[in-house]
mmCIF file of C-alpha atoms in Angstrom:
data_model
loop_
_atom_site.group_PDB
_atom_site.id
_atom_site.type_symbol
_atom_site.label_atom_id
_atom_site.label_comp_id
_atom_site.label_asym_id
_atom_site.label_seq_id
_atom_site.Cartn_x
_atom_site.Cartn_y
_atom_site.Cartn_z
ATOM 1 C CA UNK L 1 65.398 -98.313 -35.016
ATOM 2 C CA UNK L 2 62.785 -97.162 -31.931
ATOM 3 C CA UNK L 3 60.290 -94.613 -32.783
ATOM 4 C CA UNK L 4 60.481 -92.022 -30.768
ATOM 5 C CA UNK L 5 57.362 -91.105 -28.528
ATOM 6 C CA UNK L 6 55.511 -88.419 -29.064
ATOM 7 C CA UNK L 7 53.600 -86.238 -26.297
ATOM 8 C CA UNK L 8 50.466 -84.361 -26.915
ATOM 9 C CA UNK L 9 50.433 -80.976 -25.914
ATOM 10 C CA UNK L 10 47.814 -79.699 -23.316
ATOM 11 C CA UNK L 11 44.958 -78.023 -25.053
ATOM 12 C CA UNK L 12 46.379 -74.888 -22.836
ATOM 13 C CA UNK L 13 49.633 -74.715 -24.097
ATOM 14 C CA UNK L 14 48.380 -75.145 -27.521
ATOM 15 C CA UNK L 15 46.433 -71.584 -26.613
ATOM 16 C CA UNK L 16 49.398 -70.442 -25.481
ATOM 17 C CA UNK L 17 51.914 -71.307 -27.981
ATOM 18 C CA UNK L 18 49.313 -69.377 -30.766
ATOM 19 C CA UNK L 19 49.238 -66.857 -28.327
ATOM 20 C CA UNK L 20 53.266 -65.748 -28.173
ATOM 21 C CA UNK L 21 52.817 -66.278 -32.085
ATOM 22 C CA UNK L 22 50.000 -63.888 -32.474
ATOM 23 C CA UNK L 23 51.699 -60.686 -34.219
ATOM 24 C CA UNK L 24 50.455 -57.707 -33.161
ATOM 25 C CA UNK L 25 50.235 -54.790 -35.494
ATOM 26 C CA UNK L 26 50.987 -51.269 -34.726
ATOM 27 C CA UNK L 27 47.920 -49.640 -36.357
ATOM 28 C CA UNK L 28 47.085 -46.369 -37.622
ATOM 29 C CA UNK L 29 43.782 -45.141 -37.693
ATOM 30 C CA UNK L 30 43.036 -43.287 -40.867
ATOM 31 C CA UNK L 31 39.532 -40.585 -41.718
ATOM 32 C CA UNK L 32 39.320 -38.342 -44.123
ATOM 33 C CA UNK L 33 36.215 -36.093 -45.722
ATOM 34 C CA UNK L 34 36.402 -33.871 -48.458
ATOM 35 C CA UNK L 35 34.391 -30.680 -49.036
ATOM 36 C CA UNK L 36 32.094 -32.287 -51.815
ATOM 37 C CA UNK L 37 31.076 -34.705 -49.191
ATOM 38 C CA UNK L 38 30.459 -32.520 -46.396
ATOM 39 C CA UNK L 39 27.615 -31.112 -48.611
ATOM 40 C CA UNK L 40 26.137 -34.086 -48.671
ATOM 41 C CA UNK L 41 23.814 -34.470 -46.229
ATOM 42 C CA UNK L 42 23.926 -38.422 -46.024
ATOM 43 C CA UNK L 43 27.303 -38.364 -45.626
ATOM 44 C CA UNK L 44 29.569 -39.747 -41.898
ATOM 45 C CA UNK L 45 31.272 -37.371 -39.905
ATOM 46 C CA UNK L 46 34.596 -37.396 -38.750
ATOM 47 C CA UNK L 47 33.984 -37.901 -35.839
ATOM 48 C CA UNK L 48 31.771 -40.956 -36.741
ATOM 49 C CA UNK L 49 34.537 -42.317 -38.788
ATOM 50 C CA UNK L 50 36.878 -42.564 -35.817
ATOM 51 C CA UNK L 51 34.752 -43.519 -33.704
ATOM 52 C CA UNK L 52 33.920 -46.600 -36.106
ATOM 53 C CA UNK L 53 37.419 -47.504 -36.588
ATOM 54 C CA UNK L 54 38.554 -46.720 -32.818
ATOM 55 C CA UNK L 55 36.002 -49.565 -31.759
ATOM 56 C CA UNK L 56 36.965 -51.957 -34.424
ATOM 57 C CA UNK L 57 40.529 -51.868 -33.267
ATOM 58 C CA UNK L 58 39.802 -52.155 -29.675
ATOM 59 C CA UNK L 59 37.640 -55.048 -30.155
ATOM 60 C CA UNK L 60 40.748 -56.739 -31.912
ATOM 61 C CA UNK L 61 43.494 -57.787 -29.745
ATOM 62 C CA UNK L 62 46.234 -58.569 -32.600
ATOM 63 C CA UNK L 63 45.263 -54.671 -33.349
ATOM 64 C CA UNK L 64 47.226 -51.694 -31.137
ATOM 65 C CA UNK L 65 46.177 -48.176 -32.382
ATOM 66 C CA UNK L 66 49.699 -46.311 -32.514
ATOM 67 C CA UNK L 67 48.407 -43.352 -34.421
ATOM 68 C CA UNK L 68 45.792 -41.188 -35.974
ATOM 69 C CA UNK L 69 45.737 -39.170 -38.996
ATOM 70 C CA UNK L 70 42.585 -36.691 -40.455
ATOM 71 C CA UNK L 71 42.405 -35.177 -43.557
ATOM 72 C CA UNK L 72 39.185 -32.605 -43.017
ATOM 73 C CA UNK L 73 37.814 -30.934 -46.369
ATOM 74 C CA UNK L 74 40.922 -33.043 -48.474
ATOM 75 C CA UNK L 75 39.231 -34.556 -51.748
ATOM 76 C CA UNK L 76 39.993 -37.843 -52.576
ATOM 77 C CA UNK L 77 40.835 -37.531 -56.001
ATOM 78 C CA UNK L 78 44.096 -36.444 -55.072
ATOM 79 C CA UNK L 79 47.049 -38.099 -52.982
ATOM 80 C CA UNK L 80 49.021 -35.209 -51.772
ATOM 81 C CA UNK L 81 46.717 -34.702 -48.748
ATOM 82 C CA UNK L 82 49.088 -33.351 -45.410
ATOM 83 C CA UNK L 83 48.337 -36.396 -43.280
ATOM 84 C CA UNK L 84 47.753 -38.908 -45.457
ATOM 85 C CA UNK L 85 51.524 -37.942 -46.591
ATOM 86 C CA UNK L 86 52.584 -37.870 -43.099
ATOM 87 C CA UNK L 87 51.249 -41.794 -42.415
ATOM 88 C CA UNK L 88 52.962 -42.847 -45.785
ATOM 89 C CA UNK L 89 56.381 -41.164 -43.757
ATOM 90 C CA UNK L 90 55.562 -43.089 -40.919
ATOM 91 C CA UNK L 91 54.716 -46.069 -42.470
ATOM 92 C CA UNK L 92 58.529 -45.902 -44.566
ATOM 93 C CA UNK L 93 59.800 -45.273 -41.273
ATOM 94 C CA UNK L 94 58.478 -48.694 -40.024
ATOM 95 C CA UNK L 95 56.705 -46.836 -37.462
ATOM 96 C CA UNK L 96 53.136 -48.669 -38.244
ATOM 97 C CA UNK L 97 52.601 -51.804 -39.862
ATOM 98 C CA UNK L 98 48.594 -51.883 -40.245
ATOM 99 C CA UNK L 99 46.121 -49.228 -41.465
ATOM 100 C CA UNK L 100 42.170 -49.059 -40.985
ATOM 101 C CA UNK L 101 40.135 -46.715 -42.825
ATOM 102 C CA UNK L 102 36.127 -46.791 -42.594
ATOM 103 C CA UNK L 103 35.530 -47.650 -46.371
ATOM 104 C CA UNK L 104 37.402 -48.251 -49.583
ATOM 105 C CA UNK L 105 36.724 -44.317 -50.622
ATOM 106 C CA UNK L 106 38.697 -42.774 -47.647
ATOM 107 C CA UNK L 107 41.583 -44.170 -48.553
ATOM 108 C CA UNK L 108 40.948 -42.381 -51.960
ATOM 109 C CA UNK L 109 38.567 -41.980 -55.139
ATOM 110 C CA UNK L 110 41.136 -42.111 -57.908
ATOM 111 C CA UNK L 111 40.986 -45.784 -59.963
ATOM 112 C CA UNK L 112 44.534 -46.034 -60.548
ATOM 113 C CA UNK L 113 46.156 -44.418 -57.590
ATOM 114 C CA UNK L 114 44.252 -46.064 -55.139
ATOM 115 C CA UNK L 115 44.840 -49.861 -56.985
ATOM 116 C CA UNK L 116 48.991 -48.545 -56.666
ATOM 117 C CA UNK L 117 48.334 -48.405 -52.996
ATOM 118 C CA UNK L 118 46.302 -51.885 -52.391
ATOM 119 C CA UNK L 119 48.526 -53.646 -54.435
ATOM 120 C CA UNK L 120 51.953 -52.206 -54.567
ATOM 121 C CA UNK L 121 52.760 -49.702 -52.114
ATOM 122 C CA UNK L 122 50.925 -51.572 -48.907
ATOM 123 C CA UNK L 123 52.476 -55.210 -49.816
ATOM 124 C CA UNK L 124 56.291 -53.651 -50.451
ATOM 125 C CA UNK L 125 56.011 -51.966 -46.768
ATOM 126 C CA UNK L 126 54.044 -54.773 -44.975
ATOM 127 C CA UNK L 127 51.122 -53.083 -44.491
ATOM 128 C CA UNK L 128 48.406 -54.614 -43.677
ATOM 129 C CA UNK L 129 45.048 -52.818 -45.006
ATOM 130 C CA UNK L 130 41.720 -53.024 -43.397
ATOM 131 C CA UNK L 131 38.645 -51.291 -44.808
ATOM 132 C CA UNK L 132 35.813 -52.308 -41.771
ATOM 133 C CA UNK L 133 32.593 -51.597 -43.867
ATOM 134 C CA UNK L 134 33.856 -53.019 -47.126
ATOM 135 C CA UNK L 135 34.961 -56.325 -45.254
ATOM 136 C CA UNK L 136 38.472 -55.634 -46.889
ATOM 137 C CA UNK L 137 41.525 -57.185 -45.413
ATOM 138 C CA UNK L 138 44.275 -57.577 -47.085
ATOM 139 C CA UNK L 139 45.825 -60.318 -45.218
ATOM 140 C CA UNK L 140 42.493 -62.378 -45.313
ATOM 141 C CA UNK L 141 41.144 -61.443 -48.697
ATOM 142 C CA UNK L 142 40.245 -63.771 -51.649
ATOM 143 C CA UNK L 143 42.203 -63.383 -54.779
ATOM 144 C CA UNK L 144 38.116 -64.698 -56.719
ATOM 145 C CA UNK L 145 36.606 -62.593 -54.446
ATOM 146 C CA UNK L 146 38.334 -59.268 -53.640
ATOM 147 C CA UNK L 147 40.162 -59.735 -56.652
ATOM 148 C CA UNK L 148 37.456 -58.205 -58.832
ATOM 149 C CA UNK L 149 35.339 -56.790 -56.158
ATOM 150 C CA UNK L 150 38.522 -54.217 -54.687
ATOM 151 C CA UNK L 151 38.624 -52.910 -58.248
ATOM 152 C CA UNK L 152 35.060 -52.570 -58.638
ATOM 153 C CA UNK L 153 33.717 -50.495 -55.962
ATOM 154 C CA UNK L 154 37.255 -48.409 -57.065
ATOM 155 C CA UNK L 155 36.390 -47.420 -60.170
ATOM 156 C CA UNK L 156 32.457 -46.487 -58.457
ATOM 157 C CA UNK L 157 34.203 -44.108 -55.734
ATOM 158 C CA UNK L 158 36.194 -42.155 -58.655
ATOM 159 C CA UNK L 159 32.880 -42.412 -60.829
ATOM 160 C CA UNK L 160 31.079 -40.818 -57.540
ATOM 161 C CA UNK L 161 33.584 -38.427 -57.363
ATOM 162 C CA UNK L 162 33.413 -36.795 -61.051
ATOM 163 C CA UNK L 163 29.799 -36.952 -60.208
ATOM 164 C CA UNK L 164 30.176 -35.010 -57.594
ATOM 165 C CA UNK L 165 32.741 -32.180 -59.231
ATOM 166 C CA UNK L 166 30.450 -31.988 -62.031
ATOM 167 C CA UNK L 167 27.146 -30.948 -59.536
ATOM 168 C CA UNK L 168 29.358 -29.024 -57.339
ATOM 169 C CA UNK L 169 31.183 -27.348 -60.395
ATOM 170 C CA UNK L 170 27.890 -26.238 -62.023
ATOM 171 C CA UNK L 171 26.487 -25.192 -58.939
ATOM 172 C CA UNK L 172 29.292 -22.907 -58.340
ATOM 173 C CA UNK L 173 29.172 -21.621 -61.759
ATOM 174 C CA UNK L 174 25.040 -20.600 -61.671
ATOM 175 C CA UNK L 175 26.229 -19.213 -58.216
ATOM 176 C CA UNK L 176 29.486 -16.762 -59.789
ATOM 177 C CA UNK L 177 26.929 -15.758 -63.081
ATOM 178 C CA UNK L 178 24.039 -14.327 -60.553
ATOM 179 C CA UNK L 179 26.897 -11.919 -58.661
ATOM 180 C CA UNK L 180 27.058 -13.963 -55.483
ATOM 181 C CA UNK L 181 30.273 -14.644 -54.225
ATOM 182 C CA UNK L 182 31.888 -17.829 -53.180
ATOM 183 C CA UNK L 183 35.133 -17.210 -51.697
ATOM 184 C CA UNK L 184 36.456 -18.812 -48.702
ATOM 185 C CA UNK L 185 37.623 -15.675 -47.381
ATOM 186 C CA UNK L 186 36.100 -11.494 -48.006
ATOM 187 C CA UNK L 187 38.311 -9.527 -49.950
ATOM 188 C CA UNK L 188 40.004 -6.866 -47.399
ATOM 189 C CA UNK L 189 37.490 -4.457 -46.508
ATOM 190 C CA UNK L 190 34.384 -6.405 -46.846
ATOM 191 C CA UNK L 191 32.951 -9.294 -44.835
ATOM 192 C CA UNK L 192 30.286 -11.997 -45.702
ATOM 193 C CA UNK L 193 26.541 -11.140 -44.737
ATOM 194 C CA UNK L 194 25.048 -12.984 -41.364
ATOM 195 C CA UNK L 195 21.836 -13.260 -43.716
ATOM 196 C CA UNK L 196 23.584 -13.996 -46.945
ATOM 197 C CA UNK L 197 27.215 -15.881 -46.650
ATOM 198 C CA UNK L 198 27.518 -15.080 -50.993
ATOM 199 C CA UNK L 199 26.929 -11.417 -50.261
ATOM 200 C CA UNK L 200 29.165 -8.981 -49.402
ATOM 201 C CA UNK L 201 28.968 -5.912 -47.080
ATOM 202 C CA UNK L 202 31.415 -3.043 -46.062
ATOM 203 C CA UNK L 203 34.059 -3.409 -42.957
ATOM 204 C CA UNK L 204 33.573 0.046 -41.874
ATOM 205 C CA UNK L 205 37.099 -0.743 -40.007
ATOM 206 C CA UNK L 206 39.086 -1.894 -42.711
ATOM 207 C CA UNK L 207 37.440 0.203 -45.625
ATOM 208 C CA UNK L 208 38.745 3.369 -45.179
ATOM 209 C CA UNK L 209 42.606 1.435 -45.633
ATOM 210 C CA UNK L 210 41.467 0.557 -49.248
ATOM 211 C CA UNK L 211 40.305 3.842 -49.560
ATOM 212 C CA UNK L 212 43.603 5.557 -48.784
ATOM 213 C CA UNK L 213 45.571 2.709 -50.989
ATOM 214 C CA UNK L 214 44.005 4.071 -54.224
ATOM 215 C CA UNK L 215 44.590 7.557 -53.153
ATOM 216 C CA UNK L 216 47.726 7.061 -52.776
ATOM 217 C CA UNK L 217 48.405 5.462 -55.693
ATOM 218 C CA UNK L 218 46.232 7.428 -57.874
ATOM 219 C CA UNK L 219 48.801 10.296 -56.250
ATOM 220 C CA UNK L 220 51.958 8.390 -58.124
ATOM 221 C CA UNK L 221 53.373 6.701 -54.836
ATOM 222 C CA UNK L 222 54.380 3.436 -55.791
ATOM 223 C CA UNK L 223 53.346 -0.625 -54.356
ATOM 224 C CA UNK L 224 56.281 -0.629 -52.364
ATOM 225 C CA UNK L 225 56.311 2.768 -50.772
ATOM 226 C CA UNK L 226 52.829 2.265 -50.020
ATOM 227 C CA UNK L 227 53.190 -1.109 -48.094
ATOM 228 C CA UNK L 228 56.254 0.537 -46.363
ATOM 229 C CA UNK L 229 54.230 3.356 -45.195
ATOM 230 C CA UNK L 230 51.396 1.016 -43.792
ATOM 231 C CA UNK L 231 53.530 -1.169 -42.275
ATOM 232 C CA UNK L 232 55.359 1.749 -40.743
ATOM 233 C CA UNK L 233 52.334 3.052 -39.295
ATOM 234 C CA UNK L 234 51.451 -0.388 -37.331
ATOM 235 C CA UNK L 235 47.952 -1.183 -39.842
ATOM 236 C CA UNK L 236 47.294 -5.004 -40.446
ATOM 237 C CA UNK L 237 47.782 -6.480 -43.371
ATOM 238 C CA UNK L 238 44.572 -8.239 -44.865
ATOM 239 C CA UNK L 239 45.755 -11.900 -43.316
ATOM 240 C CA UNK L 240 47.274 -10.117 -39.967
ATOM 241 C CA UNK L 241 43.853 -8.328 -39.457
ATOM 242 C CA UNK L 242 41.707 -12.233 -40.411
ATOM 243 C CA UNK L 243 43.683 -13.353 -37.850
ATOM 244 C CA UNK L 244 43.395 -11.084 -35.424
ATOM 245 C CA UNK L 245 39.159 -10.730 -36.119
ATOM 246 C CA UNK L 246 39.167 -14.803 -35.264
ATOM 247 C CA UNK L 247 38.770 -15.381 -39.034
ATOM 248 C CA UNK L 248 41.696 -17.740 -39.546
ATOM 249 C CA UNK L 249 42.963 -19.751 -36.820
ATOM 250 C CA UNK L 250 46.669 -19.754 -38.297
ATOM 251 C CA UNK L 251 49.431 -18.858 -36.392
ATOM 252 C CA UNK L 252 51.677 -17.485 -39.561
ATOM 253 C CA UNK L 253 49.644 -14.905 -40.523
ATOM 254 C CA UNK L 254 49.996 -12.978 -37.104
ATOM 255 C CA UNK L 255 52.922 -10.913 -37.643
ATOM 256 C CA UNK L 256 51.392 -10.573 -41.556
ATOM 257 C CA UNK L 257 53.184 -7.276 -43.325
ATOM 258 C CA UNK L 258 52.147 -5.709 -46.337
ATOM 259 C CA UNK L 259 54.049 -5.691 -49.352
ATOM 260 C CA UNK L 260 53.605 -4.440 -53.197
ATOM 261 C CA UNK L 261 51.595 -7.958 -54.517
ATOM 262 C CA UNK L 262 49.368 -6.971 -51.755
ATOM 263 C CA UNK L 263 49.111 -3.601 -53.114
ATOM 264 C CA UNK L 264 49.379 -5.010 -56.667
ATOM 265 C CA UNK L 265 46.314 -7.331 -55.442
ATOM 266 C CA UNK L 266 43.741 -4.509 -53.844
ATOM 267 C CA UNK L 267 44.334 -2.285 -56.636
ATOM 268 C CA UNK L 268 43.487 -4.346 -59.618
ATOM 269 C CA UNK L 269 40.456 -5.738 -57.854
ATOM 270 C CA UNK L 270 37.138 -4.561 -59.452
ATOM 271 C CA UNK L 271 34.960 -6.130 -56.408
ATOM 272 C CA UNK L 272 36.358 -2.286 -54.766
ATOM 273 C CA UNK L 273 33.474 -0.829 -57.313
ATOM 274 C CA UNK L 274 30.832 -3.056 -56.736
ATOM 275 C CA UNK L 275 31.891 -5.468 -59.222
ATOM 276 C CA UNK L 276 32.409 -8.737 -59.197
ATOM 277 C CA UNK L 277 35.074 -10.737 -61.019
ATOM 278 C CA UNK L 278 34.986 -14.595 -60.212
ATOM 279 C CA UNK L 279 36.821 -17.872 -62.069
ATOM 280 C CA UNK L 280 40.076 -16.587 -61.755
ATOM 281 C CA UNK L 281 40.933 -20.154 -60.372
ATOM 282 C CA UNK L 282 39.169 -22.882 -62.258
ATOM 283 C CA UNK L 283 39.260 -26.363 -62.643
ATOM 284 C CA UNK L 284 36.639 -29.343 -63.244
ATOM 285 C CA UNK L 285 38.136 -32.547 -62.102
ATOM 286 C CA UNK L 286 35.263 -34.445 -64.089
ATOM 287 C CA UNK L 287 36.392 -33.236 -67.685
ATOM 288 C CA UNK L 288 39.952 -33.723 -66.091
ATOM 289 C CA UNK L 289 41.331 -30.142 -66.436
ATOM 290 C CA UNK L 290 43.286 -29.474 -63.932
ATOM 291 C CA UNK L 291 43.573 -25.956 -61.521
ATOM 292 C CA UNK L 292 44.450 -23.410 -63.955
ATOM 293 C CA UNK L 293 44.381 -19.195 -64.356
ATOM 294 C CA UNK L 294 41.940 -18.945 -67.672
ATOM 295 C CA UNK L 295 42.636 -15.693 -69.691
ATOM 296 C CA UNK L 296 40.376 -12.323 -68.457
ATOM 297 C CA UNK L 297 38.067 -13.217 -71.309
ATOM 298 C CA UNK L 298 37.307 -16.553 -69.614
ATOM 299 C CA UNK L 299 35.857 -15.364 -66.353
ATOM 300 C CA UNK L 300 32.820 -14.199 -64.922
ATOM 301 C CA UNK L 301 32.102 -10.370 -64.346
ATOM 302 C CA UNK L 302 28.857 -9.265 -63.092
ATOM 303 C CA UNK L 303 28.951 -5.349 -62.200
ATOM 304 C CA UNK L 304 26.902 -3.527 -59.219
ATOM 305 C CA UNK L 305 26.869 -6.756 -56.783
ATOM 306 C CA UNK L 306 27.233 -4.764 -53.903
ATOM 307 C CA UNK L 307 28.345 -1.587 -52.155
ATOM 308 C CA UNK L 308 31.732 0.125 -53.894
ATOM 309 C CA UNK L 309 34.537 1.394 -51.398
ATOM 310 C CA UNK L 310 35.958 4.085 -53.839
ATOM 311 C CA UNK L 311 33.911 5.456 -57.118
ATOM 312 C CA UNK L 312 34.763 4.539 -60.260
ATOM 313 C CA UNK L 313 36.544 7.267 -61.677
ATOM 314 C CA UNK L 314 39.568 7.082 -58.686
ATOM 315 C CA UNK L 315 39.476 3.228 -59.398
ATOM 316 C CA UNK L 316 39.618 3.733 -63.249
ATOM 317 C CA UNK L 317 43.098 6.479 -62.843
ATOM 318 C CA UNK L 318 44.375 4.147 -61.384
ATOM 319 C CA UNK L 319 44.214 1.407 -63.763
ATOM 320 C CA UNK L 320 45.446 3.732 -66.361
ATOM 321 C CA UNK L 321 48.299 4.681 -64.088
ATOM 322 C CA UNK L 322 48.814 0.467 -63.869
ATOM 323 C CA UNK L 323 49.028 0.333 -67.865
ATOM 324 C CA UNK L 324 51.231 3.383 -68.306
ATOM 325 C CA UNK L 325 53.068 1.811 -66.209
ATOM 326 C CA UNK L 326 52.895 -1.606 -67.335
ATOM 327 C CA UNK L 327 53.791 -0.141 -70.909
ATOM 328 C CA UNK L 328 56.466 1.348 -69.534
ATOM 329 C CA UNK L 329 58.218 -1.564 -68.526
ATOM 330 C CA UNK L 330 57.111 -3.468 -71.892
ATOM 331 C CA UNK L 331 58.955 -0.912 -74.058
ATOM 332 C CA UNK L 332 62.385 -0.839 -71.992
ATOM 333 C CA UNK L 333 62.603 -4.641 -72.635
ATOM 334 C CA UNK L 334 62.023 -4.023 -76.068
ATOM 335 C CA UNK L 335 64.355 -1.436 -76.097
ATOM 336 C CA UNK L 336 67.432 -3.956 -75.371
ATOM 337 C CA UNK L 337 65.762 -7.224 -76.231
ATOM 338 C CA UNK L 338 68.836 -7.514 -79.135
ATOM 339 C CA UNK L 339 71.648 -6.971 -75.638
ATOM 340 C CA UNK L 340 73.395 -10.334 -75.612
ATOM 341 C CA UNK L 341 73.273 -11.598 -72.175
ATOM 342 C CA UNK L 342 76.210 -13.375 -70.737
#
């Protein structure tokens, strides 16, 4: 039998032929920063992060940046963050195919987690994974290289971020024992010092509202009818009035009404005296104990921190009104605890 002849391709429509073959991935830039690194002072920007992966993908031509997600002040110890879950949507959605993150630890700082992601979750959808200043690729990598490496620098980013919780925990809690406060947000009728963010001052404007809530509790009017009769009279609740001073930016808290937990809130809050009662949240990702409400017993209370709205003795009737009630309440379930329900 002949042999059939053979032609060479042309050096150009080799080029060409790779070129139709090329894929070309729909990519999704990814940046994220958490609080405890925005503290650090050695730490990249957002804006740096972007701008890092924004070049790397326009420098690549099999790379086409489809979208962009930012977690800002997100730690990455935890998974749940709003854009990060967003991407993982789009990327079950088949919506992008490739995502580039700046390092191994913006993708995240939990061991276990972030090894489910690289080597599960990624391969199942077709993702490919790029991490620019860890040389990471998953379609490129080397099973004796990356292989051990990947896991490696891992388990450091989750040992830097206990680290990190355990400074930033015991900085917070030297902080809460001398009095100064640490809140995001001023509790209604006080604002945070120009000269002193952990110190709090009067709102002449909204101070004379708190005053009037214990007076008119301390005069038997209950949560309810009190947040009626505010929001009857047109007065901002705490979040309506933050919003409306510029000091939150979110939309959902401008037609904010009072109700009783607001009430409930204000009036069992000793920081109205001068006191100040901090740890009510806790929880020290480093020892692994997770955001929690520890008994009264377990926080910190430092009295005369600042300047009291209303004295002590209107602020202490009404506490005992709160317990009378309270006991009130107690002894009427007692009363028909033995009532079968049906």
């Amino acid at each position: 039998m002949a042999r059939k002849s053979r032609k060479a391709a042309a050096p150009g429509e080799k080029a060409q032929g790779a070129a139709q073959k090329m894929k070309v991935y729909r990519t999704a830039a990814y940046a994220r920063l958490s609080v405890e690194d925005s503290k650090n002072p050695d730490c990249d920007t957002i804006e740096n992060q972007l701008s890092l992966v924004r070049d790397y993908i326009a420098s690549r031509p099999y790379l086409t940046q489809t979208a962009e997600y930012i977690d800002n002040g997100v730690s990455g110890t935890r998974f749940d963050r709003p854009e990060f879950t967003r991407m993982v949507n789009d990327m079950r959605a088949g919506e992008i195919d490739c995502i580039v993150v700046k390092d191994l630890s913006r993708l995240g700082r939990n061991y276990l987690e972030t090894g489910d992601y690289l080597e599960k979750i990624f391969p199942f959808f077709g993702i490919r994974f790029i991490a620019v200043t860890d040389g990471y690729d998953s379609t490129a990598s080397s099973a004796a290289d990356d292989g051990l490496i990947v896991p490696l620098k891992n388990l450091i980013n989750e040992a830097y971020a206990k680290d990190m919780s355990k400074k930033i925990s015991t900085a917070i809690d030297i902080k809460q024992r001398q009095g100064k406060f640490i809140g995001c947000r001023a509790p209604y009728g006080y604002r945070k010092s120009p000269e002193d963010r952990n110190q709090l001052i009067v709102d002449k404007e909204a101070s004379p509202i708190v005053v009037r809530i214990f007076e008119c509790k301390a005069a038997g009017m209950g949560n309810g009818a009190i947040a009626r009769m505010l929001n009857e009279e047109g007065i901002a609740s705490p979040m309506r009035y933050k919003y409306e001073k510029g000091l939150t930016k979110n939309k959902r808290y401008a037609d904010g009404l009072w109700n009783d937990s607001t009430i409930a809130a204000i009036i069992l809050n000793p920081v109205y005296i001068g006191d100040m009662e901090q740890g009510i949240q806790k929880e020290a990702m480093y020892m692994g104990i997770k955001k929690h409400k520890p008994e009264k017993s377990g926080r910190i209370y430092v009295a005369g921190t600042h300047e009291p709205i209303v004295s002590r003795e209107l602020f202490d009737k009404v506490q005992e009104l709160v317990e009378e009630r309270k006991q009130k309440v107690i002894a009427e379930r007692e009363k028909y605890a033995h009532v079968e329900r049906k």
